[in-house]
Tab-separated table of C-alpha atoms in Angstrom:
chain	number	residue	atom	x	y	z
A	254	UNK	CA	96.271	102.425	100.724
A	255	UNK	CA	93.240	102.478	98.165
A	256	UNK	CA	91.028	105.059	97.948
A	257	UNK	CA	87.674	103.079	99.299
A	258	UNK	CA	89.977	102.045	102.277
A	259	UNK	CA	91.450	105.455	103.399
A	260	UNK	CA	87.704	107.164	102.715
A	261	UNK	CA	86.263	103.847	104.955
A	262	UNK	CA	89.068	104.120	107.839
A	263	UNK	CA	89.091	108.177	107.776
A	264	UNK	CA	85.987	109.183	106.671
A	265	UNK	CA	83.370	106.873	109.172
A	266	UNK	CA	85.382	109.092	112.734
A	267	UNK	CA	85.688	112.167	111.120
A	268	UNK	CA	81.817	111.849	110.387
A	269	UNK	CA	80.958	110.743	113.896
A	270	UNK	CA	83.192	113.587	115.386
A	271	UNK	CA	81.647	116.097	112.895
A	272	UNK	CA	78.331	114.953	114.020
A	273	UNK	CA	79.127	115.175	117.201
A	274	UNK	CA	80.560	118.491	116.966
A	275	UNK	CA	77.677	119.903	114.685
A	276	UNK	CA	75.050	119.428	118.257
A	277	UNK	CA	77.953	120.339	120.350
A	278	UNK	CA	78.921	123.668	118.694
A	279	UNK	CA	77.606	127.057	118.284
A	280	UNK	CA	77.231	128.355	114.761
A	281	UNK	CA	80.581	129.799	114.913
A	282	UNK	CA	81.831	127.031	115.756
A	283	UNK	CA	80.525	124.698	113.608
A	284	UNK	CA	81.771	127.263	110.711
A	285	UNK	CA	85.164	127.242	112.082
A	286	UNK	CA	84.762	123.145	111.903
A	287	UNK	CA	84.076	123.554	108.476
A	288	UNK	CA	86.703	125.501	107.110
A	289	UNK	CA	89.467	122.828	109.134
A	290	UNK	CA	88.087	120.435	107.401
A	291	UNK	CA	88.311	121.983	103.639
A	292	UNK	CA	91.456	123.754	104.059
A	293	UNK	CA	93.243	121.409	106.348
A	294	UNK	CA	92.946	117.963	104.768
A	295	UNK	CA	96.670	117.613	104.675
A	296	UNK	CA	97.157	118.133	108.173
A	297	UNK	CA	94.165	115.854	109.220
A	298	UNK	CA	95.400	113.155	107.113
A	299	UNK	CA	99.281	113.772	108.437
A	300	UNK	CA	97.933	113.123	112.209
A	301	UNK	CA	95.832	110.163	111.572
A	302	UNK	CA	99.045	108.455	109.956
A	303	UNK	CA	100.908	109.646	112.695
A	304	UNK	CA	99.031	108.103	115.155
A	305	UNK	CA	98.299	104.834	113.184
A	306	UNK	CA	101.846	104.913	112.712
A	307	UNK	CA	102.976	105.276	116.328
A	308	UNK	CA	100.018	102.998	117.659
A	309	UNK	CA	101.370	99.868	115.302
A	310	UNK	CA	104.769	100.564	116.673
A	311	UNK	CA	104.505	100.661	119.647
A	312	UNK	CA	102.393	98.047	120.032
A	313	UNK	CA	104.691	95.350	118.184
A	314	UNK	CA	107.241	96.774	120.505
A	315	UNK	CA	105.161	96.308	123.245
A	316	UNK	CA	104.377	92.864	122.435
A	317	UNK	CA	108.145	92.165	121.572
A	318	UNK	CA	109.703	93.091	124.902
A	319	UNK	CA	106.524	91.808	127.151
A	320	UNK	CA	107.080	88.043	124.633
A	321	UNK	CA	110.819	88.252	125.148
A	322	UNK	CA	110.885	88.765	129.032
A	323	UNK	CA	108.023	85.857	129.116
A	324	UNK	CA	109.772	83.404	126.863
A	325	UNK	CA	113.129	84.134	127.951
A	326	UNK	CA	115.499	84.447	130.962
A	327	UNK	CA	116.772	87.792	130.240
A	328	UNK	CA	119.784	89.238	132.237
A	329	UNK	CA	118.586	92.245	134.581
A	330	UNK	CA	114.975	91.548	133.609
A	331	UNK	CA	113.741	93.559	136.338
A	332	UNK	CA	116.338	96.626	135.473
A	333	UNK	CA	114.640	96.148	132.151
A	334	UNK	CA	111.220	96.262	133.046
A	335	UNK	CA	111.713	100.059	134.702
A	336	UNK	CA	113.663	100.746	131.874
A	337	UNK	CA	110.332	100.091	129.696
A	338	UNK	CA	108.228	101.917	132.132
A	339	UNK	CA	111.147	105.098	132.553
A	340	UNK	CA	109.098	106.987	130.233
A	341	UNK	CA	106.216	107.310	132.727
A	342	UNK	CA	108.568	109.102	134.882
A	343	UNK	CA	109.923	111.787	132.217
A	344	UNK	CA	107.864	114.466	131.446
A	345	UNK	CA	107.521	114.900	127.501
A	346	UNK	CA	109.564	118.070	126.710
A	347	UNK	CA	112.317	116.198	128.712
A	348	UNK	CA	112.534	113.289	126.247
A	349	UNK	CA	112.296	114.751	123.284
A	350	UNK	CA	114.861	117.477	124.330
A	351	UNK	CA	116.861	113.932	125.182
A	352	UNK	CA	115.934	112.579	121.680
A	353	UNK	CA	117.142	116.075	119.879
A	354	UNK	CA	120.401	115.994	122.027
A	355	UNK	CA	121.591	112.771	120.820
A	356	UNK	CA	120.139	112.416	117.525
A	357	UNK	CA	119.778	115.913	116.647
A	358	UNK	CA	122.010	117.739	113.414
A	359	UNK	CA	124.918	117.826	116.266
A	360	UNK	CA	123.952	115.452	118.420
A	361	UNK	CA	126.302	113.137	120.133
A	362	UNK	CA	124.957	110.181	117.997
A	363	UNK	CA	125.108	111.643	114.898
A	364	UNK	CA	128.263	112.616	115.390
A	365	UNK	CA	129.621	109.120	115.842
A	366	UNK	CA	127.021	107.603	112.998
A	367	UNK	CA	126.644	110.453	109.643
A	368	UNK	CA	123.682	110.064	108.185
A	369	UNK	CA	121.067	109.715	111.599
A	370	UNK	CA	118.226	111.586	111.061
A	371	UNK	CA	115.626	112.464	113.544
A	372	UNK	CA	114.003	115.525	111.607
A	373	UNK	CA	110.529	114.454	109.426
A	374	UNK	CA	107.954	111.775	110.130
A	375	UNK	CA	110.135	108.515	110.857
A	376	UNK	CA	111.430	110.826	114.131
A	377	UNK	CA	108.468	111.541	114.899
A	378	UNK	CA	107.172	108.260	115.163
A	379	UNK	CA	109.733	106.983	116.983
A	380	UNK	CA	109.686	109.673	119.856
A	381	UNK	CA	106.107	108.895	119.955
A	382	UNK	CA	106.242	104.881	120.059
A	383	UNK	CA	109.143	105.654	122.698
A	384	UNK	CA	107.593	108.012	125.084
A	385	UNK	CA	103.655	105.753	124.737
A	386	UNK	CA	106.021	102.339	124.856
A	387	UNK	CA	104.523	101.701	128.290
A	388	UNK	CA	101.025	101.983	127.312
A	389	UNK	CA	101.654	98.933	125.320
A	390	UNK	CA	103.786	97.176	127.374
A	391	UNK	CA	101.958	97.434	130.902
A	392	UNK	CA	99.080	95.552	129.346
A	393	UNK	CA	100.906	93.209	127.258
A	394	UNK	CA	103.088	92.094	130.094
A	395	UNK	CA	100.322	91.703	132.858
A	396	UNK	CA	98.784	89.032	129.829
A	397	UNK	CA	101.982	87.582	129.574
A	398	UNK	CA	102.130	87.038	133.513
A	399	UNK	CA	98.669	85.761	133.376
A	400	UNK	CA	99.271	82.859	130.800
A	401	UNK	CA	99.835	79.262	132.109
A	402	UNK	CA	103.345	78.328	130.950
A	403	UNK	CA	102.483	74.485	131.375
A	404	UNK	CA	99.480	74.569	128.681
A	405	UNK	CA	102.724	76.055	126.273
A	406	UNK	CA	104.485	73.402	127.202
A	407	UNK	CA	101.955	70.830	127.055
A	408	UNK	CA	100.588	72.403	123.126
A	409	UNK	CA	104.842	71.864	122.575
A	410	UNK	CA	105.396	68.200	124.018
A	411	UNK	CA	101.685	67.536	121.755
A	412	UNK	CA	103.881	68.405	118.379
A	413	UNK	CA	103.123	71.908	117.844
A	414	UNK	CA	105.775	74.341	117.561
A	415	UNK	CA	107.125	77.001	119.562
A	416	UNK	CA	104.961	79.283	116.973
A	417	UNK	CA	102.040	76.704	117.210
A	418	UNK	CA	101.874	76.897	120.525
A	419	UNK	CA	101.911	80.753	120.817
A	420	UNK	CA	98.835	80.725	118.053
A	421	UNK	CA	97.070	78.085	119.584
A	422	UNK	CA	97.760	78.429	123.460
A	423	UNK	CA	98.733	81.829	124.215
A	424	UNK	CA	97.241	83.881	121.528
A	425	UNK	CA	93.249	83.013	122.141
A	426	UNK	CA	93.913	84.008	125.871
């Protein structure tokens, strides 16, 4: 990312929530501001990619499983759909305890596939796009179940492709 990007993206919140926080805070606290944000610039930056990171995820994820269970007659698509929505149900310590018991440095998938690694920021991001999947899909889907599937097929009989139709039909909705 280029400089005048990250300092557009990271610096326009982080000067609304200092500003914010300047009004909010007493002196102390607006000292204690301060020094996060000249001695902690690594771990600022760290959690804003995190989050970017696990908000794009999940989000294509979202809008994968919501497309494919809209386009698609999928086997056990209502088994599915509470599988998608499970993590609702599971409190967070539980899943990632899960996560670190099957993919952990003896988990029971690692075992069976050397060379898994759930340790460091890819694991991270994918326990977090797992356990906020349903925040992505429970919107998605209810769009999905809102579309007309006769203007999609009408935008297809017209000449437009599957794709077309998606852009042009589906996608402005």
């Amino acid at each position: 990312m280029k400089g005048w990007v990250r300092a557009i993206v990271v610096g326009i919140p982080l000067l609304a929530l200092a500003a914010w926080l300047a009004t909010a805070a007493s002196p102390g606290g607006r000292a204690a501001l301060w020094t996060i944000l000249t001695t902690q610039r690594p771990l600022l930056w760290h959690t804003l990619c995190y989050g970017l990171g696990v908000a794009a995820v999940a989000t294509a994820l979202g809008w994968a499983l919501a497309h494919v269970q809209f386009q698609y007659r999928v086997p056990g698509g209502r088994a599915l759909r509470l599988l998608y929505l499970a993590p609702l149900l599971v409190p967070s310590f539980t899943f990632a305890m899960g996560l670190l018991i099957l993919l952990g440095h003896n988990g029971v998938v690692t075992s069976l596939l050397p060379g898994i690694e759930v340790y460091g920021p890819v694991g991270l991001i994918v326990a977090g796009t797992l356990c906020r999947l349903p925040y992505a899909y429970l919107p998605l889907s209810w769009a999905y179940r809102r579309l007309d599937r006769r203007q999609l097929e009408a935008a297809v009989a017209l000449g437009a492709g599957s794709g077309g139709a998606f852009r042009r039909a589906a996608l402005p909705r």
